[in-house]
Amino acid sequence: MFDTLSDRLAATFKNLRGKGRLSEADIDATAREIRIALLEADVALPVVRAFIKQVKDRALTAEVSGALNPAQQIIKIVNEELISILGGETRRVRFAKTGPTVIMLAGLQGAGKTTLAGKLGHWLKSQKHTPLLVACDLQRPNAVTQLNVVADRAGVAFFGPEPGNGVGDPVKVARDAIEYAKQKQYDVVIVDTAGRLGIDAELMQQAADIRAAVDPDEVLFVVDAMIGQDAVTTAQAFLEGVDFTGVVLSKLDGDARGGAALSVAHVTGRQIMFASNGEKVDDFDAFHPDRMASRILGM
Amino acid sequence: LSRERLDEDTWEEIEETLLVADVGVTPTQELVDRLRTRVKVLGTRTPEELRGLLHEELVTLIGEADRSLKTAKHEDGRPAVVLVVGVNGVGKTTTSGKLGRVLVADGRKVVLGAADTFRAAAADQLQTWGERVGAATVRGPEGGDPASVAFDAVKEGIAEGADTVLIDTAGRLHTKTGLMDELGKVKRVVEKHGPVDEVLLVLDATTGQNGLVQARVFAEVVDITGIVLTKLDGTAKGGIVIAVQRELGVPVKLIGLGEGADDLAPFEPAAFVDALIGD
Ligand SMILES: Nc1nc2c(ncn2[C@@H]2O[C@H](COP(=O)(O)OP(=O)(O)OP(=O)(O)O)[C@@H](O)[C@H]2O)c(=O)[nH]1
Ligand SMILES: Nc1nc2c(ncn2[C@@H]2O[C@H](COP(=O)(O)OP(=O)(O)OP(=O)(O)O)[C@@H](O)[C@H]2O)c(=O)[nH]1
Ligand SMILES: [K+]
Ligand SMILES: [Mg+2]
Ligand SMILES: [Mg+2]
């Protein structure tokens, strides 16, 4: 068992050292190792395939570099390709020109949306914004109370007119929140929504209705870094359902390799904007494509 | 699948089915190798027969196991104690509520212990579940010592003559040694009343290869006796439990199929494999 892609590739290339350039056979052998490394990092299979093809094409036409041995050359290509998919152009949160900026959160159950609402609130407050957290999860037991506590911990305002636990209309709460924010002059509205499955048509429609009601400047898809092959299916469902504009990767403080980052970015083309890495309000960071690439490759 | 012979495409499809179900690279390779051998020995001809063999192999791999739950009162009158553990957001509190429902419906008296004193409104969430299913909830101060809440819950269970005490713990990543030590302490303190009967590790079906690492570390710290595989109502297959059961020998006992009180079911290997290979 090799822990890192470099170990794997080094082993593959043991007999080729000093050869200095990559033959097609070398590249095929390498592709197998990269495939295993990516799958073990939970990159989704269709994404692995597309990615390998890209790397192969580049490797075949790569300039032969005297300074790097074949393994190093391949790793350089893989790393660059990963960063380009994970990175793209870096993008900051889009703020509204007039009226409050609206940020809606969406994702699977337990992904980290409510916690993220507090982190975003805390961060925006430190940037001299006046955020308002809005409780539109009226379904999960005590989700409203949870957001209220989270808002208190972050030191930001909270809007939760409905008790939740099955009572209240989330679309109406979302709509009313915008009016409330305008009245009270909050400049960013963060809408927390219930967790839902990609295949739950009814709840996905509800999310689409919330989106339509608040016309958000950003819809952030929150995805757990521990997610496996399902990342692709789920990301596609949320892209269709709520057309998210950015991605937040949560629970990065663990040791999951986080291949989902590559899956989601590759399949949806949406930028990963933030990394959530803990349970406290300030466990929150900009997303760094280069660090994520190293993490996926185990380097 | 209308192909007549077993060509490489058929084998590739089998491999793909396993990989996209989160079975993992090594277990998938081993399974495919074993299948190839069996196909040679048996002279298997059609893709359909091959699927049948795959089903068989997977069920064998998951194996026979005692999947019953120890939730009955002890002879000395002490309630059975169930500890529910796992990483963040997998469904521990929901599972505690649902399990309470099953037991109450069976005529048992249940006490819930809110040993998550950390997460915002965690105790409220469990208490709402308790009210929903008809179980009392023992809770402590926010930010208080989870071990003492757990201890008090069992104490209350004994005093009330309860059949089962279900202790919900805070989500924690297995990499956080401080939090894992805290969990070890929760268990040790509860054991002052007598041995814990079940330690259920909750695993989210969407989890990829990290699930195995989670199970390893939780098994080491609190000696888990069973797995609850949640969120199987989604598109994820939960194939990682195959590696977990194979390596640790800890059986999946229950599955979660939704957010409602009745969405908990016993784990059935054949049905799980059906869903996994899409039959
Ligand atoms: N370690 C860690 N835990 C996190 C992180 N983000 C969230 N959590 C924890 O994950 C669990 C679920 O987080 P929530 O914010 O409630 O998730 P959610 O998406 O709102 O969940 P639902 O509303 O039930 O769908 C909680 O225990 C959080 O404390 C993170 O970045 N790291
Ligand atoms: N679809 C589906 N959702 C589930 C299932 N089990 C739990 N959930 C949802 O998953 C989310 C997290 O569940 P919780 O029970 O709060 O998870 P937890 O492990 O207690 O979370 P922490 O205490 O924050 O670590 C909630 O939105 C639940 O409603 C399930 O089997 N299916
Ligand atoms: K499923
Ligand atoms: Mg939430
Ligand atoms: Mg909980």
XYZ file of C-alpha atoms and ligand atoms in Angstrom:
645
model
C 0.000 0.000 0.000
C 1.276 3.401 -0.968
C -0.043 6.371 0.885
C 0.685 9.064 -1.580
C 0.531 9.436 -5.290
C 4.228 10.301 -5.360
C 5.042 6.969 -3.678
C 2.840 5.155 -6.161
C 4.353 6.863 -9.139
C 7.866 6.469 -7.827
C 7.246 2.711 -7.656
C 5.805 2.625 -11.156
C 8.782 4.481 -12.510
C 11.437 2.584 -10.601
C 12.694 0.913 -13.738
C 12.462 3.990 -15.844
C 14.583 6.329 -13.819
C 16.820 8.515 -15.882
C 14.914 7.809 -19.044
C 13.832 11.412 -19.077
C 10.832 11.237 -21.356
C 7.395 9.717 -21.252
C 6.367 6.956 -23.599
C 2.720 6.038 -24.124
C 3.264 2.889 -22.080
C 4.700 4.928 -19.213
C 1.689 7.188 -19.308
C -0.759 4.266 -19.259
C 0.969 2.735 -16.255
C 0.875 6.070 -14.553
C -2.777 6.633 -15.350
C -3.674 3.450 -13.453
C -1.916 4.730 -10.347
C -3.533 8.138 -10.589
C -6.925 6.492 -10.979
C -6.477 4.493 -7.775
C -5.184 7.506 -5.864
C -8.147 9.641 -6.921
C -10.703 6.923 -6.176
C -9.216 6.417 -2.727
C -9.586 10.145 -2.200
C -13.331 9.797 -3.041
C -13.218 11.554 -6.384
C -16.293 10.346 -8.266
C -15.636 7.742 -10.971
C -16.922 9.730 -13.997
C -14.812 12.667 -12.859
C -11.773 10.413 -12.435
C -12.221 9.215 -16.012
C -12.531 12.680 -17.494
C -9.629 13.912 -15.413
C -7.313 11.065 -16.441
C -8.076 11.686 -20.070
C -7.133 15.321 -19.667
C -3.889 14.422 -17.906
C -2.994 11.808 -20.531
C -3.546 14.205 -23.386
C -1.328 16.735 -21.729
C 1.322 14.224 -20.751
C 1.608 12.976 -24.333
C 2.246 16.426 -25.677
C 4.233 17.636 -22.694
C 7.531 19.339 -23.216
C 10.311 17.059 -22.066
C 11.874 18.761 -19.117
C 15.447 17.954 -18.314
C 15.101 19.035 -14.716
C 12.320 16.590 -13.769
C 12.231 12.816 -13.848
C 9.130 11.197 -15.393
C 7.328 10.779 -12.053
C 7.908 14.386 -11.159
C 6.718 15.478 -14.570
C 3.470 13.575 -14.222
C 2.876 14.836 -10.718
C 3.415 18.365 -11.915
C 0.836 17.906 -14.656
C -1.683 16.235 -12.333
C -1.243 18.948 -9.751
C -1.655 21.753 -12.256
C -4.780 20.184 -13.741
C -6.285 19.707 -10.269
C -5.624 23.296 -9.318
C -7.093 24.572 -12.540
C -10.354 22.655 -11.965
C -10.527 23.579 -8.273
C -9.496 27.137 -8.848
C -10.665 28.788 -11.991
C -10.800 32.494 -11.467
C -11.043 33.377 -7.773
C -14.291 35.031 -6.965
C -15.454 36.988 -3.950
C -18.993 37.147 -2.615
C -21.172 39.195 -4.954
C -22.832 42.032 -3.079
C -26.049 43.668 -4.261
C -25.789 47.146 -5.731
C -28.962 48.261 -4.006
C -30.896 46.800 -1.106
C -29.700 43.973 1.064
C -27.392 41.317 -0.334
C -29.086 37.934 -0.071
C -27.118 34.720 0.497
C -29.098 31.488 0.478
C -27.676 28.219 1.843
C -28.656 24.805 0.509
C -27.467 21.225 0.815
C -28.038 17.715 2.085
C -29.133 17.008 5.663
C -26.378 17.589 8.186
C -23.935 19.134 5.709
C -23.208 22.155 7.911
C -25.566 24.877 6.620
C -26.765 26.268 9.945
C -23.244 26.319 11.348
C -22.075 28.076 8.188
C -24.787 30.734 8.595
C -23.154 31.675 11.902
C -19.668 31.668 10.384
C -20.721 33.867 7.467
C -22.505 36.200 9.871
C -19.458 36.443 12.097
C -17.133 37.060 9.160
C -19.390 39.661 7.523
C -19.782 41.461 10.821
C -16.001 41.713 11.095
C -16.084 43.364 7.648
C -18.438 46.020 9.039
C -21.547 44.497 7.500
C -24.803 44.097 9.421
C -25.965 40.560 8.642
C -29.337 39.034 9.490
C -29.724 35.259 9.862
C -33.080 33.946 8.680
C -34.607 30.678 9.899
C -36.243 28.945 6.933
C -35.716 25.396 8.188
C -39.126 24.894 9.747
C -38.842 21.168 9.549
C -35.979 19.718 11.534
C -36.690 19.605 15.274
C -35.420 22.833 16.830
C -33.592 24.049 13.727
C -34.995 27.524 14.467
C -33.674 27.453 18.043
C -30.329 26.214 16.747
C -29.998 29.137 14.333
C -31.039 31.539 17.078
C -28.273 30.233 19.364
C -25.803 30.324 16.461
C -26.726 33.974 15.744
C -26.200 34.854 19.424
C -22.821 33.134 19.431
C -21.829 35.043 16.277
C -23.178 38.287 17.717
C -25.484 38.959 14.770
C -29.227 39.548 14.296
C -31.778 36.778 13.882
C -35.158 36.605 12.137
C -37.318 33.626 13.054
C -41.007 34.499 13.155
C -42.146 30.868 12.944
C -41.529 28.218 15.607
C -40.675 25.509 13.105
C -40.951 21.803 14.050
C -43.360 21.485 11.149
C -45.141 24.802 11.688
C -44.869 27.741 9.264
C -44.212 28.432 5.597
C -40.493 28.813 4.796
C -41.170 30.663 1.541
C -43.168 33.312 3.375
C -40.517 33.638 6.086
C -37.887 34.167 3.388
C -39.961 36.813 1.639
C -40.808 38.601 4.900
C -37.154 38.573 5.901
C -36.239 40.799 2.965
C -38.861 43.367 3.986
C -37.703 43.155 7.583
C -34.053 43.656 6.562
C -34.949 46.696 4.468
C -36.909 48.217 7.346
C -34.192 47.568 9.912
C -31.379 48.283 7.475
C -29.537 45.004 7.665
C -27.294 44.897 4.628
C -26.820 41.115 4.228
C -29.557 38.509 4.596
C -28.405 34.922 5.149
C -31.155 32.394 4.525
C -30.702 29.024 6.270
C -32.791 26.278 4.706
C -33.701 22.726 5.687
C -31.480 19.874 4.576
C -32.927 17.957 1.653
C -32.075 15.056 -0.630
C -31.383 15.548 -4.319
C -34.171 13.126 -5.199
C -36.789 14.727 -2.970
C -38.739 16.551 -5.687
C -41.166 18.210 -3.308
C -38.512 19.672 -1.026
C -36.341 20.654 -3.972
C -39.300 22.594 -5.338
C -39.633 24.307 -1.968
C -35.979 25.342 -2.179
C -36.565 26.670 -5.693
C -39.568 28.622 -4.369
C -37.481 30.139 -1.579
C -34.898 31.094 -4.165
C -37.541 32.725 -6.346
C -38.980 34.597 -3.364
C -35.697 36.209 -2.276
C -33.825 36.521 -5.588
C -30.458 35.784 -3.959
C -27.132 37.302 -5.004
C -25.451 34.040 -3.981
C -26.784 30.527 -3.477
C -24.153 28.497 -1.655
C -24.202 24.721 -1.884
C -22.753 23.317 1.338
C -21.119 19.917 0.935
C -19.526 17.684 3.541
C -15.856 16.932 2.765
C -16.472 13.308 3.818
C -18.993 12.629 1.043
C -18.102 9.866 -1.379
C -19.245 8.931 -4.870
C -22.716 10.435 -4.365
C -21.225 13.934 -4.626
C -21.813 14.051 -8.370
C -25.470 13.006 -8.295
C -26.253 15.329 -5.414
C -24.396 18.316 -6.859
C -26.205 17.889 -10.166
C -29.569 17.686 -8.410
C -28.922 20.896 -6.457
C -27.589 22.638 -9.543
C -30.832 21.815 -11.331
C -32.977 22.479 -8.288
C -31.592 25.777 -6.986
C -28.895 26.688 -9.509
C -26.288 27.396 -6.862
C -23.649 30.035 -7.575
C -20.880 28.838 -5.270
C -19.769 25.909 -3.125
C -18.665 25.630 0.500
C -16.751 22.555 1.611
C -17.428 21.728 5.259
C -15.767 19.580 7.934
C -12.363 20.000 6.371
C -10.874 19.852 9.860
C -11.084 16.054 9.668
C -8.878 13.684 7.687
C -11.165 13.033 4.718
C -9.231 13.551 1.518
C -12.076 15.586 0.091
C -12.226 14.293 -3.461
C -15.772 15.700 -3.537
C -14.204 19.102 -4.090
C -12.964 17.911 -7.459
C -16.208 16.077 -8.277
C -18.434 19.067 -7.573
C -16.190 21.626 -9.244
C -15.693 19.440 -12.313
C -19.342 18.538 -12.779
C -20.953 21.895 -12.020
C -18.231 24.355 -12.932
C -19.167 26.324 -9.815
C -16.429 27.837 -7.768
C -15.573 26.528 -4.321
C -15.558 29.737 -2.322
C -15.040 28.811 1.308
C -13.691 26.083 3.548
C -15.492 25.331 6.793
C -13.130 23.692 9.239
C -14.606 23.380 12.690
C -17.660 23.835 14.845
C -16.928 27.332 16.101
C -17.978 30.583 14.419
C -14.472 31.489 13.335
C -13.509 28.064 11.946
C -13.906 29.422 8.456
C -11.469 30.220 5.689
C -11.165 31.155 2.053
C -10.776 28.087 -0.153
C -7.235 27.376 -1.323
C -7.142 25.268 -4.515
C -3.440 24.437 -4.160
C -3.836 23.100 -0.614
C -6.881 21.113 -1.692
C -4.989 19.593 -4.624
C -2.200 18.432 -2.298
C -4.752 17.075 0.123
C -6.576 15.049 -2.532
C -3.276 13.620 -3.735
C -2.184 12.917 -0.160
C 0.921 15.016 -0.492
C -27.830 -5.667 -20.240
C -28.518 -7.589 -23.399
C -25.052 -8.927 -23.966
C -24.736 -12.668 -24.441
C -21.202 -13.270 -23.330
C -18.993 -12.048 -20.548
C -16.818 -9.542 -22.286
C -14.553 -6.951 -20.721
C -17.356 -4.378 -20.813
C -19.435 -6.569 -18.524
C -16.578 -6.831 -16.064
C -16.053 -3.121 -16.241
C -19.711 -2.505 -15.456
C -19.458 -4.731 -12.401
C -16.395 -2.884 -11.206
C -18.075 0.454 -11.843
C -21.200 -0.563 -9.921
C -19.084 -1.371 -6.875
C -16.887 1.697 -7.073
C -19.749 4.179 -7.407
C -21.438 2.549 -4.410
C -18.397 3.516 -2.266
C -17.298 -0.091 -1.785
C -13.691 1.087 -2.216
C -10.870 0.205 -4.593
C -9.298 -2.701 -2.723
C -12.522 -4.540 -1.750
C -13.794 -4.025 -5.305
C -10.624 -5.490 -6.791
C -10.760 -8.468 -4.450
C -14.411 -9.075 -5.281
C -13.838 -8.901 -9.011
C -10.837 -11.256 -8.758
C -12.845 -13.762 -6.747
C -15.692 -13.521 -9.238
C -13.331 -14.127 -12.143
C -12.086 -17.292 -10.481
C -15.591 -18.506 -9.740
C -16.732 -17.761 -13.278
C -13.921 -19.961 -14.589
C -14.705 -22.771 -12.188
C -18.453 -22.629 -12.727
C -18.339 -21.886 -16.436
C -20.651 -18.924 -16.001
C -21.811 -17.653 -19.372
C -24.238 -14.770 -19.181
C -24.069 -11.345 -17.582
C -27.233 -12.237 -15.725
C -25.635 -15.252 -14.084
C -22.652 -13.104 -13.251
C -24.909 -10.583 -11.498
C -26.333 -13.452 -9.492
C -22.837 -14.500 -8.442
C -21.991 -10.920 -7.528
C -25.082 -10.728 -5.353
C -24.086 -13.957 -3.643
C -20.511 -12.818 -3.056
C -21.628 -9.505 -1.578
C -24.107 -11.128 0.777
C -21.411 -13.578 1.879
C -18.990 -10.733 2.417
C -21.461 -8.906 4.637
C -21.933 -12.231 6.307
C -24.080 -13.725 8.957
C -24.017 -11.717 12.132
C -25.984 -11.165 15.272
C -27.842 -7.990 14.397
C -30.100 -7.946 17.424
C -30.067 -5.009 19.802
C -29.677 -5.395 23.546
C -32.339 -3.052 24.797
C -34.133 -5.187 27.383
C -33.983 -4.478 31.088
C -31.415 -6.504 33.061
C -32.520 -9.142 35.551
C -31.450 -6.952 38.446
C -33.883 -4.293 37.211
C -31.207 -2.055 35.727
C -32.172 -0.560 32.333
C -30.263 -1.462 29.195
C -27.946 1.375 28.226
C -27.358 2.360 24.600
C -24.705 4.905 23.672
C -25.081 6.621 20.268
C -21.846 7.959 18.757
C -20.420 9.273 15.486
C -19.019 12.224 13.569
C -20.924 15.485 13.065
C -24.300 15.575 11.378
C -24.682 11.870 10.556
C -28.024 11.428 12.316
C -27.279 10.467 15.934
C -30.016 12.552 17.551
C -32.589 11.560 14.941
C -31.652 7.886 15.334
C -31.946 8.159 19.131
C -35.442 9.577 18.662
C -36.495 6.944 16.150
C -35.100 4.108 18.260
C -36.992 5.523 21.228
C -40.132 5.374 19.127
C -39.623 1.694 18.255
C -39.068 0.782 21.896
C -41.979 2.834 23.240
C -44.254 1.314 20.601
C -43.114 -2.046 21.954
C -44.376 -1.069 25.398
C -40.997 -0.178 26.827
C -40.228 2.733 29.108
C -37.445 4.835 27.628
C -35.249 7.624 28.990
C -33.216 9.810 26.632
C -29.934 11.318 27.822
C -28.859 14.567 26.135
C -25.098 14.193 26.442
C -24.511 16.663 23.616
C -24.078 19.784 25.710
C -22.039 21.503 23.022
C -23.966 21.961 19.794
C -26.476 24.794 19.591
C -29.915 23.543 20.692
C -28.846 19.887 20.629
C -30.621 19.103 23.899
C -33.774 20.895 22.690
C -33.696 18.799 19.535
C -33.481 15.559 21.521
C -36.161 16.714 23.948
C -38.516 17.460 21.037
C -37.898 13.921 19.841
C -38.595 12.668 23.371
C -41.933 14.492 23.460
C -42.766 13.211 20.003
C -42.169 9.553 20.886
C -43.159 9.550 24.542
C -39.831 9.372 26.363
C -38.480 11.552 29.169
C -35.306 13.512 28.424
C -32.562 14.128 30.962
C -30.484 17.188 30.156
C -27.815 19.287 31.794
C -26.620 22.869 31.534
C -25.408 24.080 28.132
C -21.658 23.610 27.934
C -21.801 21.274 30.949
C -19.989 17.968 31.423
C -21.473 15.383 29.018
C -20.310 12.490 31.202
C -22.291 13.720 34.167
C -25.442 14.179 32.036
C -25.020 10.619 30.775
C -24.493 9.378 34.343
C -27.609 11.238 35.510
C -29.681 9.860 32.646
C -28.887 6.276 33.680
C -29.483 7.172 37.325
C -32.898 8.530 36.372
C -33.557 5.442 34.264
C -32.828 3.239 37.276
C -34.965 5.361 39.608
C -37.874 5.377 37.155
C -37.630 1.664 36.457
C -37.039 2.340 32.766
C -36.305 -0.471 30.339
C -33.820 1.390 28.163
C -31.690 4.515 28.427
C -30.584 5.979 25.084
C -27.679 8.389 25.357
C -27.202 10.808 22.490
C -23.662 12.212 22.283
C -22.209 15.219 20.475
C -20.881 14.797 16.973
C -17.095 14.659 16.930
C -14.546 14.010 14.245
C -12.475 10.928 15.068
C -9.329 12.999 14.498
C -9.996 15.234 17.513
C -8.224 13.443 20.323
C -9.591 15.737 23.026
C -13.164 15.034 21.989
C -12.501 11.321 21.576
C -11.035 11.216 25.105
C -14.163 12.971 26.319
C -16.283 10.260 24.678
C -14.212 7.549 26.343
C -14.881 9.268 29.631
C -18.640 9.424 28.987
C -18.633 5.665 28.585
C -16.459 4.995 31.625
C -18.573 7.222 33.840
C -21.809 5.576 32.670
C -20.237 2.191 33.420
C -20.165 3.075 37.100
C -23.811 1.993 36.959
C -22.865 -1.222 35.149
C -21.724 -2.221 31.645
C -23.053 -0.389 28.597
C -25.158 -2.766 26.488
C -24.829 -1.260 23.031
C -22.538 1.328 21.507
C -24.010 2.276 18.145
C -21.825 4.054 15.619
C -23.940 6.112 13.247
C -22.555 6.241 9.702
C -24.049 8.437 6.999
C -24.616 6.498 3.747
C -23.197 9.388 1.729
C -19.819 8.947 3.435
C -16.980 7.792 1.253
C -13.758 6.041 2.212
C -13.401 8.098 5.392
C -16.140 5.958 6.935
C -13.686 3.128 7.510
C -11.261 5.380 9.369
C -14.122 6.728 11.475
C -15.212 3.227 12.425
C -11.664 2.156 13.298
C -11.090 5.034 15.689
C -14.521 4.921 17.340
C -14.132 1.150 17.767
C -10.833 1.716 19.510
C -12.135 4.383 21.842
C -15.583 3.062 22.814
C -15.677 -0.497 21.452
C -18.682 -0.154 19.143
C -21.186 -3.047 19.024
C -23.164 -2.063 15.949
C -23.539 0.341 13.046
C -26.574 2.392 12.122
C -26.441 3.321 8.430
C -28.493 6.483 7.930
C -29.798 8.456 4.949
C -30.244 5.354 2.796
C -33.375 7.031 1.412
C -31.109 9.142 -0.798
C -29.109 8.153 -3.860
C -26.054 7.056 -1.871
C -25.584 3.312 -1.382
C -23.467 3.161 1.758
C -21.009 0.615 0.333
C -18.335 1.617 2.843
C -20.034 -0.528 5.505
C -18.809 -3.598 3.631
C -15.202 -2.671 4.375
C -16.167 -1.725 7.929
C -17.811 -5.052 8.623
C -15.017 -6.953 6.916
C -12.244 -5.223 8.847
C -13.831 -4.685 12.234
C -16.446 -7.416 12.270
C -18.997 -4.933 13.589
C -22.405 -5.610 12.031
C -24.794 -3.037 10.650
C -27.867 -3.378 12.836
C -30.211 -0.622 11.710
C -30.772 1.635 8.736
C -32.200 5.142 8.549
C -34.650 5.829 5.745
C -35.819 9.357 6.344
C -36.378 12.150 8.825
C -39.651 10.862 10.258
C -40.142 8.977 13.511
C -40.883 5.695 11.753
C -38.029 5.823 9.272
C -35.831 3.265 11.020
C -35.569 -0.356 9.945
C -33.528 -3.464 10.670
C -30.588 -4.015 8.328
C -31.198 -6.802 5.821
C -28.128 -7.886 3.832
C -30.007 -9.126 0.752
C -32.093 -5.954 0.404
C -28.994 -3.828 0.964
C -27.140 -5.694 -1.785
C -30.160 -5.401 -4.121
C -30.086 -1.633 -3.724
C -26.317 -1.517 -4.004
C -26.087 -3.328 -7.335
C -29.315 -1.799 -8.585
C -31.524 -4.873 -9.014
N -15.947 19.385 12.690
C -16.793 20.166 12.014
N -18.092 20.095 12.286
C -18.921 20.894 11.596
C -18.494 21.781 10.595
N -19.574 22.418 10.110
C -20.632 21.937 10.781
N -20.251 21.018 11.693
C -21.061 20.206 12.598
O -21.858 19.353 11.808
C -23.103 19.126 12.428
C -24.206 19.511 11.472
O -24.099 20.914 11.222
P -25.366 21.814 10.907
O -24.868 23.199 10.695
O -26.423 21.581 11.893
O -25.770 21.176 9.516
P -27.049 21.509 8.628
O -26.620 21.369 7.217
O -27.634 22.795 9.041
O -28.000 20.297 9.032
P -29.577 20.165 8.758
O -30.174 21.506 8.999
O -30.017 19.122 9.715
O -29.688 19.730 7.337
C -23.065 19.926 13.712
O -22.616 19.061 14.732
C -22.030 20.982 13.444
O -21.427 21.440 14.638
C -17.092 21.820 10.307
O -16.614 22.536 9.439
N -16.298 20.985 11.054
N -32.973 11.805 4.641
C -32.574 11.455 5.860
N -32.206 12.406 6.730
C -31.809 12.018 7.965
C -31.757 10.672 8.361
N -31.318 10.631 9.643
C -31.103 11.910 10.027
N -31.408 12.756 9.013
C -31.290 14.226 8.978
O -29.916 14.548 9.055
C -29.718 15.763 9.739
C -28.759 15.541 10.897
O -29.386 14.683 11.833
P -29.068 14.739 13.385
O -29.836 13.652 14.032
O -29.219 16.106 13.905
O -27.529 14.346 13.325
P -26.497 14.263 14.522
O -25.557 13.176 14.202
O -27.202 14.207 15.813
O -25.770 15.677 14.353
P -24.780 16.389 15.406
O -25.327 16.119 16.757
O -24.830 17.818 15.006
O -23.450 15.767 15.181
C -31.108 16.213 10.178
O -31.610 17.122 9.212
C -31.913 14.934 10.156
O -33.283 15.178 9.950
C -32.137 9.664 7.399
O -32.115 8.457 7.638
N -32.539 10.125 6.175
K -29.952 4.645 -1.321
Mg -29.569 23.272 9.608
Mg -27.063 15.432 17.496
